């Protein structure tokens, strides 16, 4: 039996705090792999793995200032440090397994580490889920700004990169090329002027859902969601979920275990001390297509991997 308290610093199996913010989880070969930001030392992205979503084994600093770099057919800027050897920002890293190339492809938000003027998308890849990722640089998809972002893989393998454009005013959905190494088409511009950040997408009963936050930096705000019958279709107007601070959280990603168990993973940022930021995991509940988010203090995972929120 494992009890995890929301809003605390969850520990890995070595007893160290888990550093995996603005993250993402994929299921591959009987393990959940959790990727996320680590802003300490020379690290950018960490990877942990688990069989039960409770016990997390630290696997690797998969992207660091020293990661190998390699050009692809996409012209990008390759450097992982600034001219004065200071760190850049790699935020909200997301990883998908590409079924055609059998590679793990990472997309993230790139900034120069000094300000938020770069507004670019960064790409990296690896042959294994937790190996050393090779960095392929950053670029502006079709010339657009690209800030808070997420990835979504549809049932047929089509993948999408979703990111905030025009100084966060608009949210873009790009369909990725079949190797996930480039954007192929800007399929949708959503909610112009509504300033959505921290997007996370999932599909339930053939409907697509996207949760997001408003744009207030590290401060939490009212979460909203919308639905559509296809990624490039007509998304509904934004509706509230959770309370006016989304229980002091900002979405990181949504993990669907099955049609009934869909998990909202979020960051509870510590604006004064980023390293102390914690995690909040809550169940997404549904009334027909309406999304409900209630607060629970903690969750428990029993030996059969059942999750109980209390
Ligand atoms: C948040 C965003 C984070 C980070 C932060 C910096 O709004 O979601 O990923 O960029 O701003 O202030």
mmCIF file of C-alpha atoms and ligand atoms in Angstrom:
data_model
loop_
_atom_site.group_PDB
_atom_site.id
_atom_site.type_symbol
_atom_site.label_atom_id
_atom_site.label_comp_id
_atom_site.label_asym_id
_atom_site.label_seq_id
_atom_site.Cartn_x
_atom_site.Cartn_y
_atom_site.Cartn_z
ATOM 1 C CA UNK A 1 0.000 0.000 0.000
ATOM 2 C CA UNK A 2 1.381 3.381 -0.973
ATOM 3 C CA UNK A 3 0.029 6.669 0.250
ATOM 4 C CA UNK A 4 0.963 9.833 -1.589
ATOM 5 C CA UNK A 5 0.035 13.243 -0.317
ATOM 6 C CA UNK A 6 -0.921 15.915 -2.802
ATOM 7 C CA UNK A 7 1.117 19.096 -2.678
ATOM 8 C CA UNK A 8 4.110 17.382 -1.093
ATOM 9 C CA UNK A 9 7.482 16.571 -2.622
ATOM 10 C CA UNK A 10 7.017 13.011 -3.770
ATOM 11 C CA UNK A 11 10.132 10.889 -3.370
ATOM 12 C CA UNK A 12 11.716 8.438 -5.777
ATOM 13 C CA UNK A 13 12.744 4.917 -4.745
ATOM 14 C CA UNK A 14 16.109 6.241 -3.485
ATOM 15 C CA UNK A 15 14.313 8.680 -1.177
ATOM 16 C CA UNK A 16 15.190 11.749 -3.249
ATOM 17 C CA UNK A 17 12.587 14.347 -4.245
ATOM 18 C CA UNK A 18 11.234 13.751 -7.724
ATOM 19 C CA UNK A 19 12.187 16.539 -10.107
ATOM 20 C CA UNK A 20 9.905 16.186 -13.096
ATOM 21 C CA UNK A 21 7.853 19.349 -13.512
ATOM 22 C CA UNK A 22 5.636 20.404 -16.377
ATOM 23 C CA UNK A 23 5.975 16.766 -17.295
ATOM 24 C CA UNK A 24 4.440 13.889 -19.198
ATOM 25 C CA UNK A 25 3.935 10.147 -18.741
ATOM 26 C CA UNK A 26 3.955 7.462 -21.420
ATOM 27 C CA UNK A 27 3.365 3.746 -21.028
ATOM 28 C CA UNK A 28 5.933 1.589 -22.773
ATOM 29 C CA UNK A 29 6.915 -2.053 -22.336
ATOM 30 C CA UNK A 30 5.165 -2.542 -18.976
ATOM 31 C CA UNK A 31 6.472 0.652 -17.409
ATOM 32 C CA UNK A 32 5.182 4.167 -16.981
ATOM 33 C CA UNK A 33 7.918 6.645 -17.894
ATOM 34 C CA UNK A 34 7.658 10.078 -16.359
ATOM 35 C CA UNK A 35 9.582 12.930 -17.989
ATOM 36 C CA UNK A 36 9.800 16.416 -16.577
ATOM 37 C CA UNK A 37 11.843 19.507 -15.891
ATOM 38 C CA UNK A 38 14.787 19.510 -13.523
ATOM 39 C CA UNK A 39 16.290 22.979 -13.197
ATOM 40 C CA UNK A 40 19.147 21.968 -10.878
ATOM 41 C CA UNK A 41 22.805 21.855 -11.879
ATOM 42 C CA UNK A 42 23.304 21.097 -15.560
ATOM 43 C CA UNK A 43 20.059 19.168 -15.903
ATOM 44 C CA UNK A 44 17.110 19.913 -18.146
ATOM 45 C CA UNK A 45 14.921 16.811 -18.348
ATOM 46 C CA UNK A 46 14.698 13.805 -16.029
ATOM 47 C CA UNK A 47 13.131 10.412 -16.565
ATOM 48 C CA UNK A 48 11.662 8.165 -13.851
ATOM 49 C CA UNK A 49 9.842 4.881 -14.316
ATOM 50 C CA UNK A 50 7.247 2.971 -12.371
ATOM 51 C CA UNK A 51 5.027 -0.079 -12.641
ATOM 52 C CA UNK A 52 2.340 1.241 -10.328
ATOM 53 C CA UNK A 53 2.406 5.072 -10.496
ATOM 54 C CA UNK A 54 3.523 5.133 -6.849
ATOM 55 C CA UNK A 55 7.078 3.803 -6.720
ATOM 56 C CA UNK A 56 9.250 5.833 -9.066
ATOM 57 C CA UNK A 57 12.749 4.739 -9.956
ATOM 58 C CA UNK A 58 15.058 7.515 -11.149
ATOM 59 C CA UNK A 59 16.446 6.461 -14.535
ATOM 60 C CA UNK A 60 18.431 9.269 -16.101
ATOM 61 C CA UNK A 61 19.002 12.940 -16.704
ATOM 62 C CA UNK A 62 17.913 12.431 -20.310
ATOM 63 C CA UNK A 63 18.677 15.985 -21.438
ATOM 64 C CA UNK A 64 21.399 18.168 -19.933
ATOM 65 C CA UNK A 65 23.655 21.039 -20.994
ATOM 66 C CA UNK A 66 26.083 18.356 -22.234
ATOM 67 C CA UNK A 67 23.667 16.331 -24.345
ATOM 68 C CA UNK A 68 24.884 15.384 -27.792
ATOM 69 C CA UNK A 69 23.499 17.550 -30.562
ATOM 70 C CA UNK A 70 22.710 16.604 -34.110
ATOM 71 C CA UNK A 71 21.151 18.401 -37.051
ATOM 72 C CA UNK A 72 18.191 16.858 -38.806
ATOM 73 C CA UNK A 73 16.537 17.984 -42.019
ATOM 74 C CA UNK A 74 14.837 20.769 -40.029
ATOM 75 C CA UNK A 75 17.012 23.861 -39.781
ATOM 76 C CA UNK A 76 17.253 24.753 -36.085
ATOM 77 C CA UNK A 77 19.595 26.373 -33.587
ATOM 78 C CA UNK A 78 21.449 23.603 -31.807
ATOM 79 C CA UNK A 79 22.993 25.148 -28.707
ATOM 80 C CA UNK A 80 21.942 23.959 -25.239
ATOM 81 C CA UNK A 81 23.746 26.812 -23.467
ATOM 82 C CA UNK A 82 24.081 30.528 -24.017
ATOM 83 C CA UNK A 83 27.206 32.286 -25.306
ATOM 84 C CA UNK A 84 28.300 32.885 -21.709
ATOM 85 C CA UNK A 85 27.760 29.173 -20.888
ATOM 86 C CA UNK A 86 24.656 29.805 -18.798
ATOM 87 C CA UNK A 87 21.672 27.514 -18.996
ATOM 88 C CA UNK A 88 18.778 27.987 -21.337
ATOM 89 C CA UNK A 89 15.237 26.979 -20.317
ATOM 90 C CA UNK A 90 13.738 23.707 -21.494
ATOM 91 C CA UNK A 91 10.168 23.760 -20.200
ATOM 92 C CA UNK A 92 7.229 21.341 -20.308
ATOM 93 C CA UNK A 93 9.084 18.429 -21.965
ATOM 94 C CA UNK A 94 6.811 15.789 -23.547
ATOM 95 C CA UNK A 95 7.842 12.491 -25.142
ATOM 96 C CA UNK A 96 6.089 10.113 -27.538
ATOM 97 C CA UNK A 97 7.146 6.754 -28.913
ATOM 98 C CA UNK A 98 7.048 6.819 -32.696
ATOM 99 C CA UNK A 99 5.756 3.457 -33.979
ATOM 100 C CA UNK A 100 7.315 3.891 -37.445
ATOM 101 C CA UNK A 101 10.863 4.872 -36.489
ATOM 102 C CA UNK A 102 10.757 3.166 -33.040
ATOM 103 C CA UNK A 103 12.307 6.290 -31.552
ATOM 104 C CA UNK A 104 11.308 8.344 -28.543
ATOM 105 C CA UNK A 105 10.741 11.935 -29.631
ATOM 106 C CA UNK A 106 10.808 14.817 -27.181
ATOM 107 C CA UNK A 107 9.238 18.241 -27.732
ATOM 108 C CA UNK A 108 9.565 21.114 -25.273
ATOM 109 C CA UNK A 109 9.374 24.873 -24.897
ATOM 110 C CA UNK A 110 12.732 26.583 -25.408
ATOM 111 C CA UNK A 111 13.766 29.929 -23.952
ATOM 112 C CA UNK A 112 17.225 31.525 -23.744
ATOM 113 C CA UNK A 113 17.358 31.427 -19.943
ATOM 114 C CA UNK A 114 17.373 35.225 -19.652
ATOM 115 C CA UNK A 115 13.921 36.212 -20.869
ATOM 116 C CA UNK A 116 10.979 34.755 -22.749
ATOM 117 C CA UNK A 117 11.779 36.293 -26.139
ATOM 118 C CA UNK A 118 12.766 33.088 -27.956
ATOM 119 C CA UNK A 119 9.326 31.403 -27.764
ATOM 120 C CA UNK A 120 10.543 28.334 -29.629
ATOM 121 C CA UNK A 121 9.947 24.591 -29.811
ATOM 122 C CA UNK A 122 12.841 22.247 -29.006
ATOM 123 C CA UNK A 123 13.171 18.676 -30.321
ATOM 124 C CA UNK A 124 15.282 15.714 -29.155
ATOM 125 C CA UNK A 125 15.227 11.973 -29.799
ATOM 126 C CA UNK A 126 16.467 8.687 -28.387
ATOM 127 C CA UNK A 127 16.414 4.966 -29.237
ATOM 128 C CA UNK A 128 15.303 4.030 -25.724
ATOM 129 C CA UNK A 129 12.847 5.687 -23.336
ATOM 130 C CA UNK A 130 15.437 6.577 -20.702
ATOM 131 C CA UNK A 131 18.713 6.856 -22.597
ATOM 132 C CA UNK A 132 20.668 10.004 -23.372
ATOM 133 C CA UNK A 133 18.514 12.003 -25.741
ATOM 134 C CA UNK A 134 20.189 13.661 -28.732
ATOM 135 C CA UNK A 135 19.235 17.306 -29.068
ATOM 136 C CA UNK A 136 18.058 18.499 -32.479
ATOM 137 C CA UNK A 137 17.718 22.186 -31.647
ATOM 138 C CA UNK A 138 14.933 24.721 -31.464
ATOM 139 C CA UNK A 139 12.837 26.519 -34.065
ATOM 140 C CA UNK A 140 9.621 28.495 -34.463
ATOM 141 C CA UNK A 141 7.026 26.244 -36.130
ATOM 142 C CA UNK A 142 6.067 27.942 -39.421
ATOM 143 C CA UNK A 143 7.636 31.073 -37.929
ATOM 144 C CA UNK A 144 5.175 31.295 -35.024
ATOM 145 C CA UNK A 145 5.978 31.877 -31.373
ATOM 146 C CA UNK A 146 5.669 28.629 -29.448
ATOM 147 C CA UNK A 147 5.415 28.736 -25.657
ATOM 148 C CA UNK A 148 3.602 26.393 -23.209
ATOM 149 C CA UNK A 149 3.097 23.146 -25.070
ATOM 150 C CA UNK A 150 1.994 19.544 -25.043
ATOM 151 C CA UNK A 151 1.935 16.479 -27.290
ATOM 152 C CA UNK A 152 -0.997 14.214 -28.041
ATOM 153 C CA UNK A 153 -0.878 10.848 -29.811
ATOM 154 C CA UNK A 154 -4.120 9.695 -31.371
ATOM 155 C CA UNK A 155 -5.170 6.025 -31.570
ATOM 156 C CA UNK A 156 -4.007 5.753 -35.192
ATOM 157 C CA UNK A 157 -0.541 7.089 -34.314
ATOM 158 C CA UNK A 158 -1.119 10.591 -35.654
ATOM 159 C CA UNK A 159 0.544 13.008 -33.253
ATOM 160 C CA UNK A 160 -0.073 16.650 -32.503
ATOM 161 C CA UNK A 161 2.026 19.402 -30.946
ATOM 162 C CA UNK A 162 -0.071 22.028 -29.230
ATOM 163 C CA UNK A 163 1.513 25.320 -28.218
ATOM 164 C CA UNK A 164 0.706 28.882 -27.286
ATOM 165 C CA UNK A 165 1.432 31.462 -29.990
ATOM 166 C CA UNK A 166 1.267 35.286 -30.401
ATOM 167 C CA UNK A 167 2.511 36.044 -26.885
ATOM 168 C CA UNK A 168 0.098 33.403 -25.556
ATOM 169 C CA UNK A 169 -2.992 35.012 -27.098
ATOM 170 C CA UNK A 170 -3.732 32.000 -29.344
ATOM 171 C CA UNK A 171 -3.328 28.271 -28.966
ATOM 172 C CA UNK A 172 -2.135 26.368 -32.038
ATOM 173 C CA UNK A 173 -2.605 22.699 -32.881
ATOM 174 C CA UNK A 174 0.045 21.364 -35.279
ATOM 175 C CA UNK A 175 -0.188 17.889 -36.747
ATOM 176 C CA UNK A 176 3.274 16.322 -36.717
ATOM 177 C CA UNK A 177 4.999 14.591 -39.620
ATOM 178 C CA UNK A 178 4.883 10.776 -39.500
ATOM 179 C CA UNK A 179 8.320 10.601 -37.799
ATOM 180 C CA UNK A 180 7.215 13.225 -35.200
ATOM 181 C CA UNK A 181 10.371 15.222 -36.026
ATOM 182 C CA UNK A 182 8.660 18.237 -37.559
ATOM 183 C CA UNK A 183 5.345 20.019 -37.729
ATOM 184 C CA UNK A 184 3.457 19.032 -40.860
ATOM 185 C CA UNK A 185 0.384 21.259 -40.744
ATOM 186 C CA UNK A 186 -1.114 23.950 -38.550
ATOM 187 C CA UNK A 187 -4.545 22.344 -38.260
ATOM 188 C CA UNK A 188 -6.225 24.718 -35.815
ATOM 189 C CA UNK A 189 -5.834 28.102 -34.131
ATOM 190 C CA UNK A 190 -7.928 28.121 -30.985
ATOM 191 C CA UNK A 191 -9.457 30.632 -28.618
ATOM 192 C CA UNK A 192 -7.740 33.706 -30.067
ATOM 193 C CA UNK A 193 -7.181 36.351 -27.427
ATOM 194 C CA UNK A 194 -8.112 33.987 -24.560
ATOM 195 C CA UNK A 195 -4.506 33.429 -23.420
ATOM 196 C CA UNK A 196 -4.413 29.711 -22.682
ATOM 197 C CA UNK A 197 -1.336 28.048 -21.196
ATOM 198 C CA UNK A 198 -0.395 24.602 -19.880
ATOM 199 C CA UNK A 199 -2.484 22.604 -22.383
ATOM 200 C CA UNK A 200 -3.096 18.875 -21.909
ATOM 201 C CA UNK A 201 -5.141 16.675 -24.248
ATOM 202 C CA UNK A 202 -6.860 13.326 -23.851
ATOM 203 C CA UNK A 203 -9.544 11.344 -25.646
ATOM 204 C CA UNK A 204 -12.522 9.765 -23.926
ATOM 205 C CA UNK A 205 -15.398 7.952 -25.589
ATOM 206 C CA UNK A 206 -14.337 9.257 -29.007
ATOM 207 C CA UNK A 207 -14.311 12.867 -27.767
ATOM 208 C CA UNK A 208 -11.178 14.992 -27.501
ATOM 209 C CA UNK A 209 -10.718 17.076 -24.377
ATOM 210 C CA UNK A 210 -8.231 19.835 -23.779
ATOM 211 C CA UNK A 211 -7.604 21.318 -20.346
ATOM 212 C CA UNK A 212 -5.536 24.471 -19.915
ATOM 213 C CA UNK A 213 -4.798 27.323 -17.556
ATOM 214 C CA UNK A 214 -4.992 31.064 -17.993
ATOM 215 C CA UNK A 215 -1.775 33.037 -18.350
ATOM 216 C CA UNK A 216 -0.617 34.299 -14.931
ATOM 217 C CA UNK A 217 2.983 33.031 -14.675
ATOM 218 C CA UNK A 218 3.559 30.825 -11.631
ATOM 219 C CA UNK A 219 0.322 31.957 -9.956
ATOM 220 C CA UNK A 220 -2.551 29.484 -10.263
ATOM 221 C CA UNK A 221 -5.838 30.440 -11.889
ATOM 222 C CA UNK A 222 -9.194 28.993 -12.982
ATOM 223 C CA UNK A 223 -8.687 25.924 -15.176
ATOM 224 C CA UNK A 224 -10.814 25.614 -18.295
ATOM 225 C CA UNK A 225 -11.508 22.849 -20.764
ATOM 226 C CA UNK A 226 -13.105 22.346 -24.139
ATOM 227 C CA UNK A 227 -14.060 19.335 -26.249
ATOM 228 C CA UNK A 228 -14.204 18.436 -29.918
ATOM 229 C CA UNK A 229 -15.022 15.434 -32.075
ATOM 230 C CA UNK A 230 -11.662 15.713 -33.842
ATOM 231 C CA UNK A 231 -8.371 17.487 -33.198
ATOM 232 C CA UNK A 232 -8.861 19.768 -36.199
ATOM 233 C CA UNK A 233 -12.615 20.111 -35.703
ATOM 234 C CA UNK A 234 -14.848 22.592 -33.939
ATOM 235 C CA UNK A 235 -13.801 22.920 -30.336
ATOM 236 C CA UNK A 236 -16.439 24.076 -27.883
ATOM 237 C CA UNK A 237 -16.243 27.283 -25.900
ATOM 238 C CA UNK A 238 -14.038 27.085 -22.808
ATOM 239 C CA UNK A 239 -15.753 25.971 -19.594
ATOM 240 C CA UNK A 240 -14.493 26.032 -16.021
ATOM 241 C CA UNK A 241 -13.304 22.979 -14.146
ATOM 242 C CA UNK A 242 -12.088 22.883 -10.544
ATOM 243 C CA UNK A 243 -12.176 26.058 -8.470
ATOM 244 C CA UNK A 244 -10.824 29.555 -9.135
ATOM 245 C CA UNK A 245 -7.206 28.425 -8.642
ATOM 246 C CA UNK A 246 -7.834 24.857 -9.888
ATOM 247 C CA UNK A 247 -6.945 23.917 -6.268
ATOM 248 C CA UNK A 248 -3.639 25.758 -6.543
ATOM 249 C CA UNK A 249 -2.483 23.775 -9.561
ATOM 250 C CA UNK A 250 -1.537 24.216 -13.199
ATOM 251 C CA UNK A 251 -2.014 21.283 -15.604
ATOM 252 C CA UNK A 252 1.059 19.246 -16.532
ATOM 253 C CA UNK A 253 -0.587 16.379 -18.438
ATOM 254 C CA UNK A 254 -3.482 13.938 -18.346
ATOM 255 C CA UNK A 255 -2.904 10.192 -18.118
ATOM 256 C CA UNK A 256 -5.691 7.927 -19.296
ATOM 257 C CA UNK A 257 -5.614 4.457 -17.744
ATOM 258 C CA UNK A 258 -8.989 3.462 -19.205
ATOM 259 C CA UNK A 259 -12.289 5.176 -20.099
ATOM 260 C CA UNK A 260 -13.173 5.568 -16.422
ATOM 261 C CA UNK A 261 -9.790 6.252 -14.821
ATOM 262 C CA UNK A 262 -8.348 9.433 -16.222
ATOM 263 C CA UNK A 263 -5.781 11.230 -14.118
ATOM 264 C CA UNK A 264 -5.041 14.953 -13.918
ATOM 265 C CA UNK A 265 -1.369 15.494 -13.100
ATOM 266 C CA UNK A 266 -0.491 19.036 -12.187
ATOM 267 C CA UNK A 267 2.209 21.225 -10.743
ATOM 268 C CA UNK A 268 1.768 23.212 -7.579
ATOM 269 C CA UNK A 269 4.424 25.815 -8.213
ATOM 270 C CA UNK A 270 6.456 27.470 -5.497
ATOM 271 C CA UNK A 271 7.045 30.850 -7.128
ATOM 272 C CA UNK A 272 9.678 31.797 -4.507
ATOM 273 C CA UNK A 273 11.621 28.573 -4.776
ATOM 274 C CA UNK A 274 11.006 26.566 -7.928
ATOM 275 C CA UNK A 275 12.826 23.508 -6.524
ATOM 276 C CA UNK A 276 10.170 23.215 -3.813
ATOM 277 C CA UNK A 277 7.345 23.020 -6.315
ATOM 278 C CA UNK A 278 5.239 19.922 -5.783
ATOM 279 C CA UNK A 279 2.688 17.762 -7.563
ATOM 280 C CA UNK A 280 -1.025 17.253 -7.290
ATOM 281 C CA UNK A 281 -2.744 14.211 -8.779
ATOM 282 C CA UNK A 282 -6.535 14.222 -9.026
ATOM 283 C CA UNK A 283 -9.108 12.073 -10.806
ATOM 284 C CA UNK A 284 -11.035 13.622 -13.672
ATOM 285 C CA UNK A 285 -14.693 12.822 -13.273
ATOM 286 C CA UNK A 286 -17.439 13.130 -15.839
ATOM 287 C CA UNK A 287 -21.139 13.903 -15.972
ATOM 288 C CA UNK A 288 -21.874 12.893 -19.572
ATOM 289 C CA UNK A 289 -19.311 15.085 -21.347
ATOM 290 C CA UNK A 290 -18.964 17.611 -18.531
ATOM 291 C CA UNK A 291 -15.617 17.526 -16.793
ATOM 292 C CA UNK A 292 -15.542 17.655 -12.980
ATOM 293 C CA UNK A 293 -12.441 18.143 -10.870
ATOM 294 C CA UNK A 294 -12.764 17.717 -7.093
ATOM 295 C CA UNK A 295 -9.991 18.024 -4.578
ATOM 296 C CA UNK A 296 -8.613 15.075 -2.646
ATOM 297 C CA UNK A 297 -5.772 15.384 -0.165
ATOM 298 C CA UNK A 298 -4.081 12.148 -0.962
ATOM 299 C CA UNK A 299 -4.231 8.991 -2.943
ATOM 300 C CA UNK A 300 -3.436 5.409 -2.205
ATOM 301 C CA UNK A 301 -2.280 2.704 -4.586
ATOM 302 C CA UNK A 302 -2.835 -0.850 -3.444
ATOM 303 C CA UNK A 303 -0.963 -3.947 -4.532
ATOM 304 C CA UNK A 304 -3.407 -4.485 -7.410
ATOM 305 C CA UNK A 305 -2.532 -1.000 -8.669
ATOM 306 C CA UNK A 306 -5.983 0.366 -7.819
ATOM 307 C CA UNK A 307 -5.947 4.089 -7.113
ATOM 308 C CA UNK A 308 -8.143 5.424 -4.332
ATOM 309 C CA UNK A 309 -8.459 9.145 -3.732
ATOM 310 C CA UNK A 310 -9.224 10.305 -0.189
HETATM 311 C C1 LIG B 1 3.893 29.614 -16.555
HETATM 312 C C2 LIG B 1 4.157 28.470 -17.499
HETATM 313 C C3 LIG B 1 5.386 27.742 -16.995
HETATM 314 C C4 LIG B 1 6.538 28.734 -16.948
HETATM 315 C C5 LIG B 1 6.161 29.940 -16.114
HETATM 316 C C6 LIG B 1 7.250 31.005 -16.113
HETATM 317 O O1 LIG B 1 2.752 30.314 -16.916
HETATM 318 O O2 LIG B 1 3.057 27.613 -17.548
HETATM 319 O O3 LIG B 1 5.663 26.652 -17.829
HETATM 320 O O4 LIG B 1 6.841 29.163 -18.258
HETATM 321 O O5 LIG B 1 4.969 30.512 -16.585
HETATM 322 O O6 LIG B 1 6.799 32.199 -15.517
#
